[in-house]
PDB file of C-alpha atoms in Angstrom:
ATOM      1  CA  UNK K   1     106.708 103.985 107.279  1.00 41.00           C
ATOM      2  CA  UNK K   2     106.589 100.472 108.720  1.00 42.00           C
ATOM      3  CA  UNK K   3     104.299  99.933 111.693  1.00 47.00           C
ATOM      4  CA  UNK K   4     106.078  98.273 114.605  1.00 48.00           C
ATOM      5  CA  UNK K   5     103.016  96.062 115.108  1.00 53.00           C
ATOM      6  CA  UNK K   6     103.538  94.666 111.608  1.00 57.00           C
ATOM      7  CA  UNK K   7     107.190  93.968 112.397  1.00 71.00           C
ATOM      8  CA  UNK K   8     106.388  92.152 115.621  1.00 77.00           C
ATOM      9  CA  UNK K   9     103.631  90.106 113.968  1.00 82.00           C
ATOM     10  CA  UNK K  10     105.868  88.981 111.129  1.00 84.00           C
ATOM     11  CA  UNK K  11     108.704  88.266 113.541  1.00 85.00           C
ATOM     12  CA  UNK K  12     106.389  86.080 115.638  1.00 87.00           C
ATOM     13  CA  UNK K  13     105.229  84.055 112.625  1.00 89.00           C
ATOM     14  CA  UNK K  14     108.788  83.511 111.418  1.00 89.00           C
ATOM     15  CA  UNK K  15     109.922  82.420 114.860  1.00 89.00           C
ATOM     16  CA  UNK K  16     107.134  79.810 114.846  1.00 90.00           C
ATOM     17  CA  UNK K  17     108.289  78.671 111.398  1.00 89.00           C
ATOM     18  CA  UNK K  18     111.872  78.258 112.644  1.00 90.00           C
ATOM     19  CA  UNK K  19     110.651  76.194 115.600  1.00 88.00           C
ATOM     20  CA  UNK K  20     108.670  73.946 113.265  1.00 87.00           C
ATOM     21  CA  UNK K  21     111.704  73.419 111.042  1.00 85.00           C
ATOM     22  CA  UNK K  22     114.018  72.538 113.891  1.00 84.00           C
ATOM     23  CA  UNK K  23     111.520  70.368 115.745  1.00 84.00           C
ATOM     24  CA  UNK K  24     112.686  71.883 119.041  1.00 85.00           C
ATOM     25  CA  UNK K  25     110.352  72.575 121.932  1.00 89.00           C
ATOM     26  CA  UNK K  26     110.223  76.064 123.428  1.00 89.00           C
ATOM     27  CA  UNK K  27     112.776  75.320 126.157  1.00 89.00           C
ATOM     28  CA  UNK K  28     115.353  73.929 123.720  1.00 88.00           C
ATOM     29  CA  UNK K  29     114.777  76.658 121.153  1.00 88.00           C
ATOM     30  CA  UNK K  30     115.107  79.377 123.800  1.00 88.00           C
ATOM     31  CA  UNK K  31     118.309  77.868 125.171  1.00 87.00           C
ATOM     32  CA  UNK K  32     119.867  77.701 121.712  1.00 84.00           C
ATOM     33  CA  UNK K  33     119.465  81.461 121.169  1.00 83.00           C
ATOM     34  CA  UNK K  34     120.300  82.543 124.722  1.00 83.00           C
ATOM     35  CA  UNK K  35     116.938  83.563 126.170  1.00 86.00           C
ATOM     36  CA  UNK K  36     114.749  81.964 128.828  1.00 86.00           C
ATOM     37  CA  UNK K  37     111.600  80.032 128.047  1.00 88.00           C
ATOM     38  CA  UNK K  38     109.240  82.601 129.605  1.00 88.00           C
ATOM     39  CA  UNK K  39     110.674  85.376 127.409  1.00 86.00           C
ATOM     40  CA  UNK K  40     110.187  83.202 124.320  1.00 87.00           C
ATOM     41  CA  UNK K  41     106.596  82.387 125.339  1.00 88.00           C
ATOM     42  CA  UNK K  42     105.856  86.096 125.662  1.00 85.00           C
ATOM     43  CA  UNK K  43     107.337  86.813 122.226  1.00 84.00           C
ATOM     44  CA  UNK K  44     105.246  84.060 120.644  1.00 86.00           C
ATOM     45  CA  UNK K  45     102.014  84.981 122.425  1.00 84.00           C
ATOM     46  CA  UNK K  46     101.477  88.286 120.640  1.00 75.00           C
ATOM     47  CA  UNK K  47     100.707  90.043 123.927  1.00 73.00           C
ATOM     48  CA  UNK K  48     103.256  92.784 123.193  1.00 69.00           C
ATOM     49  CA  UNK K  49     104.602  94.563 120.110  1.00 69.00           C
ATOM     50  CA  UNK K  50     108.045  94.837 121.698  1.00 73.00           C
ATOM     51  CA  UNK K  51     110.811  93.121 119.758  1.00 77.00           C
ATOM     52  CA  UNK K  52     113.746  91.362 121.446  1.00 79.00           C
ATOM     53  CA  UNK K  53     117.030  93.138 122.056  1.00 77.00           C
ATOM     54  CA  UNK K  54     119.312  93.494 119.054  1.00 73.00           C
ATOM     55  CA  UNK K  55     121.687  90.899 120.521  1.00 74.00           C
ATOM     56  CA  UNK K  56     118.879  88.338 120.719  1.00 81.00           C
ATOM     57  CA  UNK K  57     117.760  89.041 117.155  1.00 81.00           C
ATOM     58  CA  UNK K  58     121.316  88.591 115.934  1.00 78.00           C
ATOM     59  CA  UNK K  59     121.670  85.333 117.891  1.00 81.00           C
ATOM     60  CA  UNK K  60     118.483  83.939 116.350  1.00 85.00           C
ATOM     61  CA  UNK K  61     119.575  84.932 112.849  1.00 81.00           C
ATOM     62  CA  UNK K  62     123.050  83.427 113.315  1.00 78.00           C
ATOM     63  CA  UNK K  63     121.835  80.208 114.993  1.00 81.00           C
ATOM     64  CA  UNK K  64     119.322  79.437 112.257  1.00 82.00           C
ATOM     65  CA  UNK K  65     121.282  80.853 109.328  1.00 78.00           C
ATOM     66  CA  UNK K  66     118.671  83.367 108.224  1.00 82.00           C
ATOM     67  CA  UNK K  67     118.975  87.067 107.492  1.00 78.00           C
ATOM     68  CA  UNK K  68     117.805  89.667 109.986  1.00 76.00           C
ATOM     69  CA  UNK K  69     115.787  91.308 107.207  1.00 74.00           C
ATOM     70  CA  UNK K  70     113.868  88.051 106.664  1.00 81.00           C
ATOM     71  CA  UNK K  71     113.342  87.537 110.397  1.00 83.00           C
ATOM     72  CA  UNK K  72     111.740  91.000 110.683  1.00 79.00           C
ATOM     73  CA  UNK K  73     109.726  90.648 107.487  1.00 77.00           C
ATOM     74  CA  UNK K  74     111.718  93.257 105.558  1.00 71.00           C
ATOM     75  CA  UNK K  75     112.758  90.748 102.919  1.00 69.00           C
ATOM     76  CA  UNK K  76     111.598  87.413 101.497  1.00 72.00           C
ATOM     77  CA  UNK K  77     115.239  86.338 101.108  1.00 68.00           C
ATOM     78  CA  UNK K  78     116.342  84.162 104.023  1.00 70.00           C
ATOM     79  CA  UNK K  79     120.041  84.267 103.191  1.00 63.00           C
ATOM     80  CA  UNK K  80     122.509  85.984 105.508  1.00 52.00           C
ATOM     81  CA  UNK K  81     124.315  88.914 103.950  1.00 47.00           C
ATOM     82  CA  UNK K  82     127.605  90.328 105.220  1.00 42.00           C
ATOM     83  CA  UNK K  83     129.022  90.312 108.720  1.00 42.00           C
ATOM     84  CA  UNK K  84     125.773  91.002 110.503  1.00 41.00           C
ATOM     85  CA  UNK K  85     127.026  91.354 114.044  1.00 43.00           C
ATOM     86  CA  UNK K  86     129.657  93.982 113.245  1.00 49.00           C
ATOM     87  CA  UNK K  87     127.594  96.107 110.881  1.00 57.00           C
ATOM     88  CA  UNK K  88     124.019  96.321 112.117  1.00 61.00           C
ATOM     89  CA  UNK K  89     122.142  97.162 115.304  1.00 68.00           C
ATOM     90  CA  UNK K  90     118.568  97.965 116.200  1.00 68.00           C
ATOM     91  CA  UNK K  91     117.604 100.914 118.392  1.00 70.00           C
ATOM     92  CA  UNK K  92     114.153 101.952 119.510  1.00 67.00           C
ATOM     93  CA  UNK K  93     112.945 105.525 119.113  1.00 64.00           C
ATOM     94  CA  UNK K  94     112.519 106.053 122.853  1.00 56.00           C
ATOM     95  CA  UNK K  95     110.701 108.817 124.680  1.00 52.00           C
ATOM     96  CA  UNK K  96     112.754 111.588 126.284  1.00 54.00           C
ATOM     97  CA  UNK K  97     114.859 112.544 123.290  1.00 57.00           C
ATOM     98  CA  UNK K  98     117.796 114.100 125.149  1.00 51.00           C
ATOM     99  CA  UNK K  99     118.820 110.741 126.616  1.00 53.00           C
ATOM    100  CA  UNK K 100     118.253 108.580 123.525  1.00 69.00           C
ATOM    101  CA  UNK K 101     120.853 106.983 121.287  1.00 78.00           C
ATOM    102  CA  UNK K 102     119.763 109.328 118.491  1.00 80.00           C
ATOM    103  CA  UNK K 103     120.724 112.357 120.584  1.00 80.00           C
ATOM    104  CA  UNK K 104     124.069 110.732 121.413  1.00 82.00           C
ATOM    105  CA  UNK K 105     124.738 110.079 117.728  1.00 86.00           C
ATOM    106  CA  UNK K 106     124.075 113.745 116.978  1.00 85.00           C
ATOM    107  CA  UNK K 107     126.450 114.780 119.764  1.00 83.00           C
ATOM    108  CA  UNK K 108     129.178 112.461 118.459  1.00 84.00           C
ATOM    109  CA  UNK K 109     128.814 113.903 114.964  1.00 87.00           C
ATOM    110  CA  UNK K 110     129.307 117.556 116.003  1.00 83.00           C
ATOM    111  CA  UNK K 111     131.832 119.139 113.643  1.00 87.00           C
ATOM    112  CA  UNK K 112     131.030 116.715 110.810  1.00 91.00           C
ATOM    113  CA  UNK K 113     128.268 116.880 108.225  1.00 95.00           C
ATOM    114  CA  UNK K 114     124.930 115.283 109.075  1.00 96.00           C
ATOM    115  CA  UNK K 115     122.791 114.230 106.115  1.00 97.00           C
ATOM    116  CA  UNK K 116     119.098 113.749 106.785  1.00 97.00           C
ATOM    117  CA  UNK K 117     116.170 112.470 104.716  1.00 97.00           C
ATOM    118  CA  UNK K 118     113.041 112.993 106.867  1.00 96.00           C
ATOM    119  CA  UNK K 119     109.889 110.877 106.791  1.00 94.00           C
ATOM    120  CA  UNK K 120     107.721 114.014 106.737  1.00 95.00           C
ATOM    121  CA  UNK K 121     108.256 117.605 107.779  1.00 97.00           C
ATOM    122  CA  UNK K 122     111.694 117.789 109.445  1.00 96.00           C
ATOM    123  CA  UNK K 123     111.268 117.552 113.209  1.00 93.00           C
ATOM    124  CA  UNK K 124     112.988 120.806 114.076  1.00 94.00           C
ATOM    125  CA  UNK K 125     110.779 122.781 111.650  1.00 97.00           C
ATOM    126  CA  UNK K 126     107.427 121.678 113.097  1.00 98.00           C
ATOM    127  CA  UNK K 127     105.179 123.955 115.136  1.00 98.00           C
ATOM    128  CA  UNK K 128     103.730 122.694 118.413  1.00 97.00           C
ATOM    129  CA  UNK K 129     100.294 122.419 116.791  1.00 98.00           C
ATOM    130  CA  UNK K 130     101.607 120.130 114.067  1.00 98.00           C
ATOM    131  CA  UNK K 131     103.679 118.138 116.577  1.00 97.00           C
ATOM    132  CA  UNK K 132     100.559 117.558 118.671  1.00 97.00           C
ATOM    133  CA  UNK K 133      98.438 116.571 115.654  1.00 97.00           C
ATOM    134  CA  UNK K 134     101.002 114.036 114.421  1.00 95.00           C
ATOM    135  CA  UNK K 135     101.761 112.689 117.905  1.00 93.00           C
ATOM    136  CA  UNK K 136      98.076 112.113 118.650  1.00 95.00           C
ATOM    137  CA  UNK K 137      97.574 110.319 115.323  1.00 93.00           C
ATOM    138  CA  UNK K 138     100.553 108.032 116.035  1.00 88.00           C
ATOM    139  CA  UNK K 139      99.639 107.542 119.731  1.00 88.00           C
ATOM    140  CA  UNK K 140     103.020 108.771 120.923  1.00 88.00           C
ATOM    141  CA  UNK K 141     104.044 111.335 123.534  1.00 88.00           C
ATOM    142  CA  UNK K 142     103.517 114.984 122.647  1.00 92.00           C
ATOM    143  CA  UNK K 143     106.128 116.009 125.209  1.00 90.00           C
ATOM    144  CA  UNK K 144     108.765 113.663 123.776  1.00 86.00           C
ATOM    145  CA  UNK K 145     108.147 114.995 120.266  1.00 90.00           C
ATOM    146  CA  UNK K 146     108.342 118.596 121.431  1.00 92.00           C
ATOM    147  CA  UNK K 147     111.567 117.849 123.278  1.00 89.00           C
ATOM    148  CA  UNK K 148     113.066 116.299 120.164  1.00 87.00           C
ATOM    149  CA  UNK K 149     112.094 119.277 118.001  1.00 91.00           C
ATOM    150  CA  UNK K 150     113.619 121.780 120.468  1.00 91.00           C
ATOM    151  CA  UNK K 151     116.784 119.695 120.827  1.00 88.00           C
ATOM    152  CA  UNK K 152     117.247 119.748 117.057  1.00 89.00           C
ATOM    153  CA  UNK K 153     116.667 123.496 116.832  1.00 93.00           C
ATOM    154  CA  UNK K 154     119.228 124.120 119.577  1.00 92.00           C
ATOM    155  CA  UNK K 155     121.637 121.700 117.900  1.00 90.00           C
ATOM    156  CA  UNK K 156     121.403 123.556 114.601  1.00 91.00           C
ATOM    157  CA  UNK K 157     122.079 126.901 116.268  1.00 92.00           C
ATOM    158  CA  UNK K 158     125.534 125.717 117.311  1.00 90.00           C
ATOM    159  CA  UNK K 159     128.180 127.340 115.073  1.00 88.00           C
ATOM    160  CA  UNK K 160     129.950 124.026 114.440  1.00 90.00           C
ATOM    161  CA  UNK K 161     126.785 122.363 113.079  1.00 92.00           C
ATOM    162  CA  UNK K 162     126.672 121.347 109.417  1.00 95.00           C
ATOM    163  CA  UNK K 163     123.393 119.688 108.423  1.00 96.00           C
ATOM    164  CA  UNK K 164     121.974 119.032 104.978  1.00 98.00           C
ATOM    165  CA  UNK K 165     118.389 117.854 104.576  1.00 98.00           C
ATOM    166  CA  UNK K 166     116.887 116.577 101.347  1.00 98.00           C
ATOM    167  CA  UNK K 167     113.218 115.686 100.916  1.00 98.00           C
ATOM    168  CA  UNK K 168     110.562 115.507  98.179  1.00 97.00           C
ATOM    169  CA  UNK K 169     108.899 118.803  97.362  1.00 97.00           C
ATOM    170  CA  UNK K 170     105.649 116.841  97.041  1.00 97.00           C
ATOM    171  CA  UNK K 171     105.648 116.282 100.810  1.00 97.00           C
ATOM    172  CA  UNK K 172     105.310 120.019 101.365  1.00 98.00           C
ATOM    173  CA  UNK K 173     102.732 120.340  98.584  1.00 98.00           C
ATOM    174  CA  UNK K 174     100.575 117.621 100.166  1.00 97.00           C
ATOM    175  CA  UNK K 175     100.926 119.304 103.541  1.00 98.00           C
ATOM    176  CA  UNK K 176      99.762 122.644 102.133  1.00 98.00           C
ATOM    177  CA  UNK K 177      96.688 120.927 100.673  1.00 97.00           C
ATOM    178  CA  UNK K 178      95.963 119.037 103.891  1.00 97.00           C
ATOM    179  CA  UNK K 179      96.160 115.646 102.216  1.00 97.00           C
ATOM    180  CA  UNK K 180      97.575 112.268 103.243  1.00 94.00           C
ATOM    181  CA  UNK K 181      98.731 112.115 106.856  1.00 94.00           C
ATOM    182  CA  UNK K 182      97.639 115.743 107.365  1.00 97.00           C
ATOM    183  CA  UNK K 183      94.007 115.184 106.419  1.00 97.00           C
ATOM    184  CA  UNK K 184      91.929 117.006 109.024  1.00 97.00           C
ATOM    185  CA  UNK K 185      94.609 119.512 110.024  1.00 98.00           C
ATOM    186  CA  UNK K 186      92.970 122.981 109.834  1.00 98.00           C
ATOM    187  CA  UNK K 187      94.101 125.342 107.085  1.00 98.00           C
ATOM    188  CA  UNK K 188      95.096 128.035 109.603  1.00 98.00           C
ATOM    189  CA  UNK K 189      97.429 125.574 111.361  1.00 98.00           C
ATOM    190  CA  UNK K 190      98.971 124.543 108.036  1.00 98.00           C
ATOM    191  CA  UNK K 191      99.490 128.165 107.005  1.00 98.00           C
ATOM    192  CA  UNK K 192     101.153 128.963 110.333  1.00 98.00           C
ATOM    193  CA  UNK K 193     103.385 125.895 109.946  1.00 98.00           C
ATOM    194  CA  UNK K 194     104.569 126.929 106.489  1.00 98.00           C
ATOM    195  CA  UNK K 195     105.324 130.478 107.638  1.00 98.00           C
ATOM    196  CA  UNK K 196     107.207 129.164 110.693  1.00 98.00           C
ATOM    197  CA  UNK K 197     109.165 126.739 108.536  1.00 98.00           C
ATOM    198  CA  UNK K 198     110.206 129.407 106.028  1.00 98.00           C
ATOM    199  CA  UNK K 199     111.314 131.798 108.794  1.00 98.00           C
ATOM    200  CA  UNK K 200     113.311 129.122 110.624  1.00 97.00           C
ATOM    201  CA  UNK K 201     115.014 127.915 107.436  1.00 98.00           C
ATOM    202  CA  UNK K 202     116.224 131.464 106.776  1.00 98.00           C
ATOM    203  CA  UNK K 203     117.243 131.900 110.412  1.00 97.00           C
ATOM    204  CA  UNK K 204     119.328 128.701 110.531  1.00 96.00           C
ATOM    205  CA  UNK K 205     120.941 129.025 107.100  1.00 96.00           C
ATOM    206  CA  UNK K 206     123.714 128.105 106.300  1.00 94.00           C
ATOM    207  CA  UNK K 207     124.297 125.620 109.171  1.00 93.00           C
ATOM    208  CA  UNK K 208     120.968 124.016 108.181  1.00 96.00           C
ATOM    209  CA  UNK K 209     120.282 123.622 104.456  1.00 98.00           C
ATOM    210  CA  UNK K 210     117.086 122.100 103.053  1.00 98.00           C
ATOM    211  CA  UNK K 211     116.982 120.859  99.449  1.00 98.00           C
ATOM    212  CA  UNK K 212     113.869 119.632  97.637  1.00 98.00           C
ATOM    213  CA  UNK K 213     113.786 116.964  94.928  1.00 97.00           C
ATOM    214  CA  UNK K 214     111.051 115.418  92.776  1.00 97.00           C
ATOM    215  CA  UNK K 215     110.071 112.020  94.199  1.00 95.00           C
ATOM    216  CA  UNK K 216     109.097 110.882  90.694  1.00 93.00           C
ATOM    217  CA  UNK K 217     112.798 110.927  89.796  1.00 92.00           C
ATOM    218  CA  UNK K 218     114.213 109.229  92.877  1.00 90.00           C
ATOM    219  CA  UNK K 219     112.854 107.321  95.878  1.00 88.00           C
ATOM    220  CA  UNK K 220     114.437 107.455  99.304  1.00 92.00           C
ATOM    221  CA  UNK K 221     113.545 105.861 102.608  1.00 91.00           C
ATOM    222  CA  UNK K 222     114.006 108.180 105.625  1.00 94.00           C
ATOM    223  CA  UNK K 223     117.501 107.984 107.094  1.00 95.00           C
ATOM    224  CA  UNK K 224     120.264 110.001 108.733  1.00 96.00           C
ATOM    225  CA  UNK K 225     124.007 109.762 108.120  1.00 96.00           C
ATOM    226  CA  UNK K 226     126.014 110.932 111.130  1.00 94.00           C
ATOM    227  CA  UNK K 227     129.286 112.074 109.582  1.00 90.00           C
ATOM    228  CA  UNK K 228     131.578 109.125 108.825  1.00 86.00           C
ATOM    229  CA  UNK K 229     130.449 107.132 111.871  1.00 81.00           C
ATOM    230  CA  UNK K 230     127.046 105.549 111.294  1.00 89.00           C
ATOM    231  CA  UNK K 231     123.739 105.735 109.481  1.00 92.00           C
ATOM    232  CA  UNK K 232     120.265 105.140 110.931  1.00 92.00           C
ATOM    233  CA  UNK K 233     117.323 104.125 108.760  1.00 91.00           C
ATOM    234  CA  UNK K 234     113.994 105.098 110.315  1.00 90.00           C
ATOM    235  CA  UNK K 235     111.319 102.395 110.285  1.00 82.00           C
ATOM    236  CA  UNK K 236     108.621 103.891 112.479  1.00 79.00           C
ATOM    237  CA  UNK K 237     109.314 103.557 116.192  1.00 76.00           C
ATOM    238  CA  UNK K 238     112.733 102.005 115.619  1.00 81.00           C
ATOM    239  CA  UNK K 239     115.970 102.476 113.707  1.00 86.00           C
ATOM    240  CA  UNK K 240     118.193 100.101 111.782  1.00 86.00           C
ATOM    241  CA  UNK K 241     121.672 101.348 112.652  1.00 87.00           C
ATOM    242  CA  UNK K 242     124.460 100.665 110.166  1.00 86.00           C
ATOM    243  CA  UNK K 243     128.027 100.985 111.392  1.00 80.00           C
ATOM    244  CA  UNK K 244     130.108  99.450 108.601  1.00 78.00           C
ATOM    245  CA  UNK K 245     132.238 102.130 106.940  1.00 78.00           C
ATOM    246  CA  UNK K 246     131.433 100.986 103.395  1.00 77.00           C
ATOM    247  CA  UNK K 247     127.695 101.050 104.113  1.00 82.00           C
ATOM    248  CA  UNK K 248     127.902 104.567 105.558  1.00 86.00           C
ATOM    249  CA  UNK K 249     129.863 105.652 102.479  1.00 87.00           C
ATOM    250  CA  UNK K 250     127.247 104.132 100.167  1.00 87.00           C
ATOM    251  CA  UNK K 251     124.392 105.961 101.903  1.00 90.00           C
ATOM    252  CA  UNK K 252     126.401 109.181 101.817  1.00 93.00           C
ATOM    253  CA  UNK K 253     126.723 108.789  98.054  1.00 91.00           C
ATOM    254  CA  UNK K 254     123.001 108.099  97.796  1.00 93.00           C
ATOM    255  CA  UNK K 255     122.281 111.329  99.670  1.00 96.00           C
ATOM    256  CA  UNK K 256     124.687 113.291  97.488  1.00 95.00           C
ATOM    257  CA  UNK K 257     122.777 111.905  94.504  1.00 94.00           C
ATOM    258  CA  UNK K 258     119.566 113.367  95.929  1.00 96.00           C
ATOM    259  CA  UNK K 259     121.273 116.743  96.280  1.00 96.00           C
ATOM    260  CA  UNK K 260     122.400 116.585  92.642  1.00 95.00           C
ATOM    261  CA  UNK K 261     118.854 116.101  91.363  1.00 96.00           C
ATOM    262  CA  UNK K 262     117.320 118.696  93.703  1.00 97.00           C
ATOM    263  CA  UNK K 263     114.999 121.062  91.868  1.00 97.00           C
ATOM    264  CA  UNK K 264     115.060 123.632  94.662  1.00 98.00           C
ATOM    265  CA  UNK K 265     118.357 124.526  96.303  1.00 98.00           C
ATOM    266  CA  UNK K 266     118.798 125.486  99.930  1.00 98.00           C
ATOM    267  CA  UNK K 267     118.837 129.255  99.347  1.00 97.00           C
ATOM    268  CA  UNK K 268     115.541 128.970  97.407  1.00 98.00           C
ATOM    269  CA  UNK K 269     113.586 126.726  99.755  1.00 98.00           C
ATOM    270  CA  UNK K 270     112.100 129.390 102.045  1.00 98.00           C
ATOM    271  CA  UNK K 271     110.743 131.258  99.024  1.00 98.00           C
ATOM    272  CA  UNK K 272     109.244 128.065  97.593  1.00 98.00           C
ATOM    273  CA  UNK K 273     107.477 127.346 100.891  1.00 98.00           C
ATOM    274  CA  UNK K 274     106.070 130.876 101.111  1.00 98.00           C
ATOM    275  CA  UNK K 275     104.648 130.402  97.615  1.00 98.00           C
ATOM    276  CA  UNK K 276     102.651 127.277  98.499  1.00 98.00           C
ATOM    277  CA  UNK K 277      98.880 127.746  98.510  1.00 96.00           C
ATOM    278  CA  UNK K 278      96.982 126.456 101.511  1.00 97.00           C
ATOM    279  CA  UNK K 279      93.543 125.034 100.774  1.00 89.00           C
TER     280      UNK K 279
END
C-alpha cells in the first residue's frame, strides 16, 4: 500500500518543480490553477498530509500539461494520458463508513456484480480483535473500521447481493503464521479470526464468494469494480476512482483473469482456511 504521507511529499516536491519551470511566484501560480495563495502556501509547507481536492489536482495537471500520476508520484512519465477530467477522480477513505462515497458506490451497485481484490483480509471477514490491531497499527479509527466491517456484512446478507472476492492464498498463510503486517498478533487471536472467517464464508455463500490465487502467477493491486459503473483502486487512505466505461471493462477482465487462475474455488475456501496451521 502507498502511504498518504509519501504521496503528499512527492506532490509537494513536484509542485515546487512546476513553479521553478514556469518562473511564477506563488500568487500567480495559485491564480493559474484556481486556488488562493494561502492554500498554496499550506500545500508547499509540508504542515499537512492532506492533498488538494480532485478538481484542483486536475486543474494543475491540465494547466501544466503533466499527468496526474506524475503529479502524485505514481509514475515517472509526465505525459497526460486520456481524457483525465471525465475518467478519473480522487476520493478519500473517510471515517464514518455509512456516509462515505464507498458506501454510496456499493448502494448504487446493488443488483449487479461487485468484484473485489482486498489489500489484506477482506473487511467484512475480520473479527473486532483483528480490526483493532490493524487500526492501531495504521493510526486510524477503530470505530470507523468496525462500522465498515458491519456495513459490508449487512450488505452481503441482502438477497440481491452478488460479490466475488479474489485474493492471494499467501495472504492467509502469512496471517496464520503471524508474519508481515500481523507480526505481534497473538496466536489465539489469529486462530479465532480464521475460524470466524471460515464460518462467515459458509454463512454468506453464494452471495459472497471468495477465490484464492497464487500471487507468484499474477500480481494485483487492491481494487473494487462496482458493476458496470466505476472502479476504485485503493492506495492507502484514498481511492483512485475510474469512471470511463472502457477502463471499468478492462479491470473487470483483469479480475475475471484472477478467477480463472484461482487454485481454490469459492466452495473450497472455508475448508482451506480451517486447514491452516497457526503458529
